[in-house]
mmCIF file with all atom_site columns, C-alpha atoms in Angstrom:
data_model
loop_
_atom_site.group_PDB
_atom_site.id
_atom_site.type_symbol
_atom_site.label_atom_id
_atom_site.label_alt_id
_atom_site.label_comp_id
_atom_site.label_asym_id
_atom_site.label_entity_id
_atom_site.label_seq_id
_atom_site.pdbx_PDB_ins_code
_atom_site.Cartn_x
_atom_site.Cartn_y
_atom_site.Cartn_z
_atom_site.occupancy
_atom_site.B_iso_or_equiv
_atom_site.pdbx_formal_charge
_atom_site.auth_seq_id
_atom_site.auth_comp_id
_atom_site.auth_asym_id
_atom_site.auth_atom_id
_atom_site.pdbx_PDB_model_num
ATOM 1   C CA . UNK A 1 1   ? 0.720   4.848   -20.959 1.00 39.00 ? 1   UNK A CA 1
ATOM 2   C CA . UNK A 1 2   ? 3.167   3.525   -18.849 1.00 47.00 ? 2   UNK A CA 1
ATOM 3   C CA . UNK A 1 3   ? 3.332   0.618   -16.685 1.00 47.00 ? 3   UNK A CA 1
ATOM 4   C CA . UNK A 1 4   ? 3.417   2.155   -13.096 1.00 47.00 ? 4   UNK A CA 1
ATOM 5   C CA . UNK A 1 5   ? 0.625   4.983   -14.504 1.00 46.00 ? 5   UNK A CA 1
ATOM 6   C CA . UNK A 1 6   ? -1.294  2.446   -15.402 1.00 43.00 ? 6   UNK A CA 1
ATOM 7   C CA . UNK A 1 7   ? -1.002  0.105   -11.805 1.00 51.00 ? 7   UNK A CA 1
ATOM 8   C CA . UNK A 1 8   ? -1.539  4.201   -10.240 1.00 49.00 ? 8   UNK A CA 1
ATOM 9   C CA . UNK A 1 9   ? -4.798  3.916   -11.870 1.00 49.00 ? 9   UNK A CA 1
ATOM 10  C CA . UNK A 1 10  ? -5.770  0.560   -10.308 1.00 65.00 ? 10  UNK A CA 1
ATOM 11  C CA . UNK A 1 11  ? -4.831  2.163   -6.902  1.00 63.00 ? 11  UNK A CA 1
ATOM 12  C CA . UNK A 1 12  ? -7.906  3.808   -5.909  1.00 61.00 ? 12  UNK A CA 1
ATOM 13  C CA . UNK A 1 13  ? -9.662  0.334   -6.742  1.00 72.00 ? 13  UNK A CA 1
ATOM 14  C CA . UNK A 1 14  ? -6.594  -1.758  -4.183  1.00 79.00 ? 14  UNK A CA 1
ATOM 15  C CA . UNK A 1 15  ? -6.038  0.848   -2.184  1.00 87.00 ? 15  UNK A CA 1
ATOM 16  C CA . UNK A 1 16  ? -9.082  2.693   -1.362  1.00 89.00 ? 16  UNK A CA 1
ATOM 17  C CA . UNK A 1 17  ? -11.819 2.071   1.039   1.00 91.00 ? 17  UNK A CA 1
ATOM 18  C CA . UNK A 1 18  ? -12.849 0.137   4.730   1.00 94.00 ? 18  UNK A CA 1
ATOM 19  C CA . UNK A 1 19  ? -10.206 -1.960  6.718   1.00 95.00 ? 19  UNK A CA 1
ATOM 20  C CA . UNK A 1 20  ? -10.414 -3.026  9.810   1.00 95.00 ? 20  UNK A CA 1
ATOM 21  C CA . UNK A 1 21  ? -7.028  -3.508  12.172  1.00 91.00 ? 21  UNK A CA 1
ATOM 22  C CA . UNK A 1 22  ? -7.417  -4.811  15.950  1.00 86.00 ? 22  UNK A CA 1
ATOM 23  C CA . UNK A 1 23  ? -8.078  -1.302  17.378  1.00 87.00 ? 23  UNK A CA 1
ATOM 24  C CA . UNK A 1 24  ? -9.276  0.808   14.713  1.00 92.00 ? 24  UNK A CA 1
ATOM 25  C CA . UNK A 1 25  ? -11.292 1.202   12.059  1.00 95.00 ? 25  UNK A CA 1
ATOM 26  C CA . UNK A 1 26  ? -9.419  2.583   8.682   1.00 96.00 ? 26  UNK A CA 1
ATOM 27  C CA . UNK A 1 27  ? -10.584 4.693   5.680   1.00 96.00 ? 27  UNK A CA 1
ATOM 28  C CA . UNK A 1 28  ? -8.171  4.602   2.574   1.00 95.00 ? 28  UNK A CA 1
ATOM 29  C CA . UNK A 1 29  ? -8.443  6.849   -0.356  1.00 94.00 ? 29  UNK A CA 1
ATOM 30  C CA . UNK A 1 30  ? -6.048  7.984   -3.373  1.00 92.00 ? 30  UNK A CA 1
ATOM 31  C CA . UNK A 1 31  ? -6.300  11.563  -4.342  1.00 91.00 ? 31  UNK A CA 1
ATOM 32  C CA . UNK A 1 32  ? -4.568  12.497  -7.564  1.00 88.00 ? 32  UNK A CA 1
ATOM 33  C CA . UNK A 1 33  ? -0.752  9.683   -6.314  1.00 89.00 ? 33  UNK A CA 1
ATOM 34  C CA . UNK A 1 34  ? -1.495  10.431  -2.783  1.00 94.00 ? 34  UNK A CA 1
ATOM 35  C CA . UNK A 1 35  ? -2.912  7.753   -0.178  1.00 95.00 ? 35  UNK A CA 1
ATOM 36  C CA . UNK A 1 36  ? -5.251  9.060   2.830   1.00 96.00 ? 36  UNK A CA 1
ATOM 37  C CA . UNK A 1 37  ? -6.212  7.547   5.489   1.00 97.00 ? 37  UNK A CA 1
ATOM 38  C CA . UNK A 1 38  ? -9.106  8.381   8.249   1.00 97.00 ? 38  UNK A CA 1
ATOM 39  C CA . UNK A 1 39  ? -9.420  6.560   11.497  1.00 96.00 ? 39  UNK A CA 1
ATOM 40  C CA . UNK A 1 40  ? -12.884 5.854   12.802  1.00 95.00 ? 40  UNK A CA 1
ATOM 41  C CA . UNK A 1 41  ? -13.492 7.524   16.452  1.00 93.00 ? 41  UNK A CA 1
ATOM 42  C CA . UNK A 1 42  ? -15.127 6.846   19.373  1.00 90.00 ? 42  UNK A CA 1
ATOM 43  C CA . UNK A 1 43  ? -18.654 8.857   18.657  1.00 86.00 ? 43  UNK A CA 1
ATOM 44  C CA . UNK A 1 44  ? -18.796 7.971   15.249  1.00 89.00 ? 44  UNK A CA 1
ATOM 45  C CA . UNK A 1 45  ? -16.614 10.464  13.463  1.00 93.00 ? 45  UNK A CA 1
ATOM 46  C CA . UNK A 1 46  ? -13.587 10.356  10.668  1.00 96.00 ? 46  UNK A CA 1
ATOM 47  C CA . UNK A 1 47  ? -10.430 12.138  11.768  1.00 96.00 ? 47  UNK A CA 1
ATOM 48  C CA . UNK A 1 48  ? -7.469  12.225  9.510   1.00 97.00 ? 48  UNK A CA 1
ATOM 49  C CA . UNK A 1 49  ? -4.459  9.636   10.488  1.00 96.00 ? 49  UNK A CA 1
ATOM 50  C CA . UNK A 1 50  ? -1.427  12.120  9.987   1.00 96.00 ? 50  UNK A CA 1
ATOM 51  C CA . UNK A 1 51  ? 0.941   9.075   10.564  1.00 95.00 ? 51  UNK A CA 1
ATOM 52  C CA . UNK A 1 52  ? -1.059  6.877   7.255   1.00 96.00 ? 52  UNK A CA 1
ATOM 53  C CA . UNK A 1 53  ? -1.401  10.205  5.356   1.00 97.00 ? 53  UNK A CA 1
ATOM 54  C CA . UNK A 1 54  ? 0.397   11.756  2.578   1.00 96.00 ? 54  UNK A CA 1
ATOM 55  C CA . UNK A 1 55  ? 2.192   8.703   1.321   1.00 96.00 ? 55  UNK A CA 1
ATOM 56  C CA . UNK A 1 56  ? 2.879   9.322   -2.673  1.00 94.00 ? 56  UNK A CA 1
ATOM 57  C CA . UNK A 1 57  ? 2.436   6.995   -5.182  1.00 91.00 ? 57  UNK A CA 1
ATOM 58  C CA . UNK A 1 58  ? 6.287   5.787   -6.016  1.00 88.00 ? 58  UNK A CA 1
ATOM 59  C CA . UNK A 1 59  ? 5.716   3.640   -9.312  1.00 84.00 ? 59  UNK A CA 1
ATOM 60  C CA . UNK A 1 60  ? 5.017   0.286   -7.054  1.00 84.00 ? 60  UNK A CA 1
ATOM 61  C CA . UNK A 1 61  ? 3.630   1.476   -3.456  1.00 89.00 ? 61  UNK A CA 1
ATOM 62  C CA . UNK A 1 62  ? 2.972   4.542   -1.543  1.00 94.00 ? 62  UNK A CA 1
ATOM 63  C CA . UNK A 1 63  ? 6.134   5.855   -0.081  1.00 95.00 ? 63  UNK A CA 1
ATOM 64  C CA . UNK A 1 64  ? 6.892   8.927   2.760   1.00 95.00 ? 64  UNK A CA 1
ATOM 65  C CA . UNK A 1 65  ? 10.828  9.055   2.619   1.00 89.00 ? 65  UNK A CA 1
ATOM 66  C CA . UNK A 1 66  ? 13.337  7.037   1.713   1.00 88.00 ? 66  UNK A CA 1
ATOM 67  C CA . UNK A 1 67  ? 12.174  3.743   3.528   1.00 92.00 ? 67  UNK A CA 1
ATOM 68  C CA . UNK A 1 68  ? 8.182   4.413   4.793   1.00 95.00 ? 68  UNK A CA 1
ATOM 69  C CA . UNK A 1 69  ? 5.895   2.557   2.743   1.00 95.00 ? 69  UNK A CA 1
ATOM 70  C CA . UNK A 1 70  ? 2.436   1.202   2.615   1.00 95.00 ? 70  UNK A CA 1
ATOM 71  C CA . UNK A 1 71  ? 1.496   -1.626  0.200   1.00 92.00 ? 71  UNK A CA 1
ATOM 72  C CA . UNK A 1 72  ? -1.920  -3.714  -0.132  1.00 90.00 ? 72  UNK A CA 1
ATOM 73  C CA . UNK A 1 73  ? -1.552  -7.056  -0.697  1.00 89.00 ? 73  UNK A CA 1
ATOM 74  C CA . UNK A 1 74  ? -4.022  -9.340  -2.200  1.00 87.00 ? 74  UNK A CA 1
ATOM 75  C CA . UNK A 1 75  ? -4.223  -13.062 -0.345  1.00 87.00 ? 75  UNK A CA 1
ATOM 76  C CA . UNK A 1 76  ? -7.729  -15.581 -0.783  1.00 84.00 ? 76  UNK A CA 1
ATOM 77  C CA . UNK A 1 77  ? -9.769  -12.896 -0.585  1.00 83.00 ? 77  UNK A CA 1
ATOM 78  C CA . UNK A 1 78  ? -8.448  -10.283 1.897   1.00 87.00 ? 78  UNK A CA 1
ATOM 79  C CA . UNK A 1 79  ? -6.292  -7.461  1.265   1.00 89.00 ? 79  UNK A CA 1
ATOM 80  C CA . UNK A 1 80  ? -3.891  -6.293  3.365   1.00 91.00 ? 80  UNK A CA 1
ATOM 81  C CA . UNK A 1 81  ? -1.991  -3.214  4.251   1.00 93.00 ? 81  UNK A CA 1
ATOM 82  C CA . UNK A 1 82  ? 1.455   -3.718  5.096   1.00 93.00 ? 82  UNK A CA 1
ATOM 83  C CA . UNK A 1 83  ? 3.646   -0.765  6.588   1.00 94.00 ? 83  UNK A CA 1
ATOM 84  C CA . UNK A 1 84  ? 7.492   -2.082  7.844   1.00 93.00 ? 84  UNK A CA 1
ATOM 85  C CA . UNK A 1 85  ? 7.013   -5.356  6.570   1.00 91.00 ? 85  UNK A CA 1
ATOM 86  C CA . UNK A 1 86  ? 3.764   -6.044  8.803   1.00 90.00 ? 86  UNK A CA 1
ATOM 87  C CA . UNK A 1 87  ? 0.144   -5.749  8.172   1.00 91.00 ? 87  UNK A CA 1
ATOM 88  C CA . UNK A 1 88  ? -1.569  -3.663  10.433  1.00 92.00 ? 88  UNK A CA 1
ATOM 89  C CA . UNK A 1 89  ? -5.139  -4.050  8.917   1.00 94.00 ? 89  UNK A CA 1
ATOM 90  C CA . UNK A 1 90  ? -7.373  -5.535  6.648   1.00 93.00 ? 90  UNK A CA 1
ATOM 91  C CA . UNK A 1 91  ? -10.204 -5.581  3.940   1.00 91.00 ? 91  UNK A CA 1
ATOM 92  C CA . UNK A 1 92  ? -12.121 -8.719  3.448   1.00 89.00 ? 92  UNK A CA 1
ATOM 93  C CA . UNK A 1 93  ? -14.220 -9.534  0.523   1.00 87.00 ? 93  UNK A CA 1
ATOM 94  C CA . UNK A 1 94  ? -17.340 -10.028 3.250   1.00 89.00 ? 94  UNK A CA 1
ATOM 95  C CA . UNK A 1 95  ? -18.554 -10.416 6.743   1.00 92.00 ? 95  UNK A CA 1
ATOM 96  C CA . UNK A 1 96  ? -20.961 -13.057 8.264   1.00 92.00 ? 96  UNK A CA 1
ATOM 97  C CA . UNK A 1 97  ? -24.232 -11.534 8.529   1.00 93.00 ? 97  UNK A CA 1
ATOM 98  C CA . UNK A 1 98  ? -24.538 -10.745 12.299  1.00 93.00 ? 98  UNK A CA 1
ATOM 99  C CA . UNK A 1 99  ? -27.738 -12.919 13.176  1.00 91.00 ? 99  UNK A CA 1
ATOM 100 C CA . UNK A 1 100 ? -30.856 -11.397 15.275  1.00 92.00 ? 100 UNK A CA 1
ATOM 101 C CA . UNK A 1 101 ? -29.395 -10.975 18.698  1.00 92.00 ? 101 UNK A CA 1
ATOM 102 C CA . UNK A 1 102 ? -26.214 -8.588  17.887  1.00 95.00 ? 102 UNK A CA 1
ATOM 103 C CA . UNK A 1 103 ? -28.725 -6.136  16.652  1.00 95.00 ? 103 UNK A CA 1
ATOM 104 C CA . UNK A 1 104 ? -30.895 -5.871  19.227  1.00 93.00 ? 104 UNK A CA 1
ATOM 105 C CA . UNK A 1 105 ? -27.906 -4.808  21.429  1.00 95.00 ? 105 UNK A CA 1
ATOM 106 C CA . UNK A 1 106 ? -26.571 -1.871  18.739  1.00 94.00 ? 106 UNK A CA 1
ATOM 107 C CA . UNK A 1 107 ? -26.179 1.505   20.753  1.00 94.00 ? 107 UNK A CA 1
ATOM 108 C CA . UNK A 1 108 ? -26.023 -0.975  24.859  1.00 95.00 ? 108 UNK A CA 1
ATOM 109 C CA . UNK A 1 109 ? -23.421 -0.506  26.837  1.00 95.00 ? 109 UNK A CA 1
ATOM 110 C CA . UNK A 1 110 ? -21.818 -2.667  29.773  1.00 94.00 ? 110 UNK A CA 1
ATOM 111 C CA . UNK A 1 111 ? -19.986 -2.162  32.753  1.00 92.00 ? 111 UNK A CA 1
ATOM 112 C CA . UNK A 1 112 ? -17.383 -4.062  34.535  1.00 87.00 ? 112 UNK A CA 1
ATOM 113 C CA . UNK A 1 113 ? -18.977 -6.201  36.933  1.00 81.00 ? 113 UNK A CA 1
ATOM 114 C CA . UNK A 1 114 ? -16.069 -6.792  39.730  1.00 73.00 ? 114 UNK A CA 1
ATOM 115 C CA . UNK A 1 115 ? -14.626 -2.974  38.724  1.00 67.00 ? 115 UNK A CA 1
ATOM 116 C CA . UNK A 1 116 ? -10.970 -4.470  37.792  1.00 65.00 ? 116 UNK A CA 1
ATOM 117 C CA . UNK A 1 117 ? -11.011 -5.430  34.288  1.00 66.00 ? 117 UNK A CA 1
ATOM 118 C CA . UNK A 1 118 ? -9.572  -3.394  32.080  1.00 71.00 ? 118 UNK A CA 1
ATOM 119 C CA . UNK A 1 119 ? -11.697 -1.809  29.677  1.00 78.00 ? 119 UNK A CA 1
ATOM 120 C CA . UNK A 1 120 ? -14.407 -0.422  32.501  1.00 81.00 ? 120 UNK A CA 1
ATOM 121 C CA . UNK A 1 121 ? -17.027 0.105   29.861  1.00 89.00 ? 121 UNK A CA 1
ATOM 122 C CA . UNK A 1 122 ? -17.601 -1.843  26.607  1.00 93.00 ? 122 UNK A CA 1
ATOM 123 C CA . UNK A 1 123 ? -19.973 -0.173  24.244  1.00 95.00 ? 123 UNK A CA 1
ATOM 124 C CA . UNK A 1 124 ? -21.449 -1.866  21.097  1.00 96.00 ? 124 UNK A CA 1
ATOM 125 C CA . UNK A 1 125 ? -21.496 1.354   19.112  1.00 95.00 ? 125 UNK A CA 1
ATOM 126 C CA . UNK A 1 126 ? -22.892 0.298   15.895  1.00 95.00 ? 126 UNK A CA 1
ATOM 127 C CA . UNK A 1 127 ? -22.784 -2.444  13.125  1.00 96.00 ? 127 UNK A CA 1
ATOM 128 C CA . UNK A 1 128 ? -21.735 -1.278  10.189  1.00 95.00 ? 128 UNK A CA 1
ATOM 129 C CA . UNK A 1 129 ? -22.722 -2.059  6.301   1.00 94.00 ? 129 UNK A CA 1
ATOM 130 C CA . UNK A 1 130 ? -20.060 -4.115  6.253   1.00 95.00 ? 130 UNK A CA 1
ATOM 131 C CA . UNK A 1 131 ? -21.738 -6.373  8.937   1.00 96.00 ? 131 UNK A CA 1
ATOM 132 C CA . UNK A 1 132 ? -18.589 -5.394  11.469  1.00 96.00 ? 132 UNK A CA 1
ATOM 133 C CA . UNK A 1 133 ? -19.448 -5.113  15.118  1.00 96.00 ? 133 UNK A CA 1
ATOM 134 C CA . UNK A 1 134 ? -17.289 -1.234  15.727  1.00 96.00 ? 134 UNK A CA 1
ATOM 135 C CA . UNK A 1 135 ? -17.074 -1.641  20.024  1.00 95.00 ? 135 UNK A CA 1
ATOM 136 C CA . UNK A 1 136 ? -16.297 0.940   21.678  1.00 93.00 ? 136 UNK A CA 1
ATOM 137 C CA . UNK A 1 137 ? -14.067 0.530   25.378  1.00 91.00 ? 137 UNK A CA 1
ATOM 138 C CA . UNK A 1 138 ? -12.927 3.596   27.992  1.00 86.00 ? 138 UNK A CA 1
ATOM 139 C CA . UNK A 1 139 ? -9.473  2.377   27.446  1.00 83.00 ? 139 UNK A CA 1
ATOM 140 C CA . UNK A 1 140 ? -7.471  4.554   25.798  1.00 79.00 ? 140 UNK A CA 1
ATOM 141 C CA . UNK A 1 141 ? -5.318  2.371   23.745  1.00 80.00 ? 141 UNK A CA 1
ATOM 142 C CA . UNK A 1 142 ? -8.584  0.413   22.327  1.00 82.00 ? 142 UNK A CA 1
ATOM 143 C CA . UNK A 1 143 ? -10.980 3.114   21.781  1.00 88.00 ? 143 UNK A CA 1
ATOM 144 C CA . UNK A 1 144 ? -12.287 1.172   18.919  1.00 92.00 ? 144 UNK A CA 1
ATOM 145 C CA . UNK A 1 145 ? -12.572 -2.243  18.302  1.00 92.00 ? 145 UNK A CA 1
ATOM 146 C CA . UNK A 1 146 ? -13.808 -3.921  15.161  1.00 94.00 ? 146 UNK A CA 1
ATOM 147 C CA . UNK A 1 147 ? -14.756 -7.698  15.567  1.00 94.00 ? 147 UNK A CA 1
ATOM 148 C CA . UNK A 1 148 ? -16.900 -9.851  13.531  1.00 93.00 ? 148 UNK A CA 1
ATOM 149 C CA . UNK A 1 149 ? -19.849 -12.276 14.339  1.00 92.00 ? 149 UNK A CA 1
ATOM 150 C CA . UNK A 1 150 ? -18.913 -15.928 14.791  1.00 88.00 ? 150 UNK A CA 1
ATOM 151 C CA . UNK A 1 151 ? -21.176 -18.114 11.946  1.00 85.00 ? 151 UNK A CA 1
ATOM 152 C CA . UNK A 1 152 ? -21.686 -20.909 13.942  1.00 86.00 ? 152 UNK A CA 1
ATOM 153 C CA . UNK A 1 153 ? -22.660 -19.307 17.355  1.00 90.00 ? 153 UNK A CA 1
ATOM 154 C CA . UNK A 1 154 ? -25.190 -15.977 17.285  1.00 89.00 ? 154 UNK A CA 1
ATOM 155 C CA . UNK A 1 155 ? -23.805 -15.071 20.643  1.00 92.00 ? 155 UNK A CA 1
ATOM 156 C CA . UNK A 1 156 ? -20.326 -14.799 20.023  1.00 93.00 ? 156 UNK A CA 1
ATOM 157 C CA . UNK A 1 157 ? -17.486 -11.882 17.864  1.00 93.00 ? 157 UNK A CA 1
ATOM 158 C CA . UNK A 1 158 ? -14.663 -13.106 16.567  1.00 90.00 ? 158 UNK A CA 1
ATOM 159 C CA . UNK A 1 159 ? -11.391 -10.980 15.467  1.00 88.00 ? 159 UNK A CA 1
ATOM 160 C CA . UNK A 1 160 ? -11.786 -10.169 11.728  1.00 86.00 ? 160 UNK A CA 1
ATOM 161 C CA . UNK A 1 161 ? -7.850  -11.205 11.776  1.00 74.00 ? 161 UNK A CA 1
ATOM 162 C CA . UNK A 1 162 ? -8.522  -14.204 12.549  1.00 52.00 ? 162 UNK A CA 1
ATOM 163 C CA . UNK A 1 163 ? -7.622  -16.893 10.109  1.00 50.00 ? 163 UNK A CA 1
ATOM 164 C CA . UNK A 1 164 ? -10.219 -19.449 12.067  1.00 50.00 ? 164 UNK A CA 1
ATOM 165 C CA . UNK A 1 165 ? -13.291 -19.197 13.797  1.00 50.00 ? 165 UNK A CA 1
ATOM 166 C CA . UNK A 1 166 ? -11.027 -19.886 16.824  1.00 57.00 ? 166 UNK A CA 1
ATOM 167 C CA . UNK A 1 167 ? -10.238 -16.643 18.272  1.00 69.00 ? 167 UNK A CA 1
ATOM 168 C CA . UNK A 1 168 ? -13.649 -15.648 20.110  1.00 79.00 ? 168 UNK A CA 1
ATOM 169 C CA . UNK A 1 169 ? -13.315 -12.620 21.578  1.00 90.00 ? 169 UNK A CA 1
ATOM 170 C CA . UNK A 1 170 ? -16.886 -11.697 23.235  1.00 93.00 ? 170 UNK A CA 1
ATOM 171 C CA . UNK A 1 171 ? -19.856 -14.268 24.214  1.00 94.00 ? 171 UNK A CA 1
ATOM 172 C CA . UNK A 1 172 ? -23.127 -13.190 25.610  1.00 94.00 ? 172 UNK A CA 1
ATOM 173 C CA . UNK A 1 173 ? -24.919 -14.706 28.358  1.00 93.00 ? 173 UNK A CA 1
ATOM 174 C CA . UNK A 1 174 ? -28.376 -14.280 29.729  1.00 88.00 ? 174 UNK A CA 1
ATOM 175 C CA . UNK A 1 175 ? -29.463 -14.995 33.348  1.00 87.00 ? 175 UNK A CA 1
ATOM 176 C CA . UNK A 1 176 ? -33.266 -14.075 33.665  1.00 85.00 ? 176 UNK A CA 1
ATOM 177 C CA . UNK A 1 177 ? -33.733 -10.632 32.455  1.00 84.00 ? 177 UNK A CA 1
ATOM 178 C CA . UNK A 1 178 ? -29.405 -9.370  33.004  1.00 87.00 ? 178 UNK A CA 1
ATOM 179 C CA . UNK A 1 179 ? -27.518 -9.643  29.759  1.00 90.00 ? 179 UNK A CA 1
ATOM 180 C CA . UNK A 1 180 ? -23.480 -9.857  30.504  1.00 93.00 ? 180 UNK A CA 1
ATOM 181 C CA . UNK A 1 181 ? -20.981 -9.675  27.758  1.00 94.00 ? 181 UNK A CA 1
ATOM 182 C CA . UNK A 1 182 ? -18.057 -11.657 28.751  1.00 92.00 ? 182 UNK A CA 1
ATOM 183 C CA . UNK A 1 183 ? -14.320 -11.901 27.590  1.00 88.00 ? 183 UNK A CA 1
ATOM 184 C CA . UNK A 1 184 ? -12.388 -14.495 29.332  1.00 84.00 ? 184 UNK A CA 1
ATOM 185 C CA . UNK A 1 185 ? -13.438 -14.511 32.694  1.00 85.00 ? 185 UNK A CA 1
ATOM 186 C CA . UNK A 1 186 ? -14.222 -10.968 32.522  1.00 87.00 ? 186 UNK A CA 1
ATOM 187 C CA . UNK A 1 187 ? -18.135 -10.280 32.808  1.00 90.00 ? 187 UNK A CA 1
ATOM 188 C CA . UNK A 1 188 ? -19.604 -7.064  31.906  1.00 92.00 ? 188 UNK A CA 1
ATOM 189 C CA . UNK A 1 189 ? -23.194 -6.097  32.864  1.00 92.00 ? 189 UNK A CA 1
ATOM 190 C CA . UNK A 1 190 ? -25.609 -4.738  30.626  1.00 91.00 ? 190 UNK A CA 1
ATOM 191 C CA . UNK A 1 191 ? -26.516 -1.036  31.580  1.00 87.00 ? 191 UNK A CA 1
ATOM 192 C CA . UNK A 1 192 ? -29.848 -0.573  30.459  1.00 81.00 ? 192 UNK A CA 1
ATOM 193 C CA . UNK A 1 193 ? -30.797 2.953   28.898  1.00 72.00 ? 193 UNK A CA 1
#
């Protein structure tokens, strides 16, 4: 067998599977030398990613033409997939667990409190197997937005890009009985069901 048969045949192993990128949700798999990818939507559902799709197994990466190619590359731990010299998401080899309260919100949504920031609605659709936190947002360009719990604080998400705990993205706060997710300065107000 030769050598880039037998790397082809560790593909599906690199290659295949959940990564996460900042506004979307990926699912890789290798079908015979081809790579697919599926892009997690808002509701739930797998739709195929046209643009990630149909890249053919070249000897070394997955190519589409002459200079289009995706490659996963293994660093501590995480592997990432790189398309025009950039990674554009990510598989770690695991997630914080995401404590007690994160759960208890799974399926809330919350609105914009003062009407102008810029997602509207924030939804926390689900947490995965994986322990991710999939949000979902009414803007179109972030539809859906994987984050992960911070370790050290229940009531915070963190960017799984993030190379430090550093980069909190959402925090929870609780006045009374009103839950508010906030991002910055932005509040969001818990709509209850």
């Amino acid at each position: 067998m030769d050598a880039a048969k037998s790397v082809l045949l560790e593909a599906p192993g690199r290659y295949g599977g959940l990564a996460y990128g900042s506004v979307g949700v990926y699912r890789f798999s290798v079908h015979n030398d081809t790579l697919y990818t599926e892009a997690l939507q808002k509701g739930g559902g797998w739709q195929r990613e046209e643009e990630l799709s149909g890249f053919r197994w070249d000897g070394s990466s997955f190519a589409k033409g002459e200079h289009d190619r995706i490659t996963a590359e293994e660093y501590d731990g995480k592997v990432y997939y790189i398309r025009w010299g950039v990674a554009f998401c990510q598989r770690n080899s695991g997630y914080p667990s995401p404590g007690t309260i994160w759960p208890r919100l799974a399926g809330a949504c919350f609105t914009a409190e003062g009407g102008g920031e810029a997602f509207g609605r924030i939804c926390l659709e689900a947490i995965n197997e994986e322990n991710v936190l999939i949000f979902t947002t009414d803007h179109e360009e972030y539809p859906v937005v994987p984050l992960v719990c911070d370790p050290r604080k229940e009531d915070e998400t963190c960017l799984i890009s993030e190379t430090s705990w550093d980069g909190i993205v959402f925090r929870l706060e609780q006045e009374g009985e009103q839950v508010r997710l906030c991002m910055g300065t932005d509040k969001y107000v818990h709509i209850p069901s």
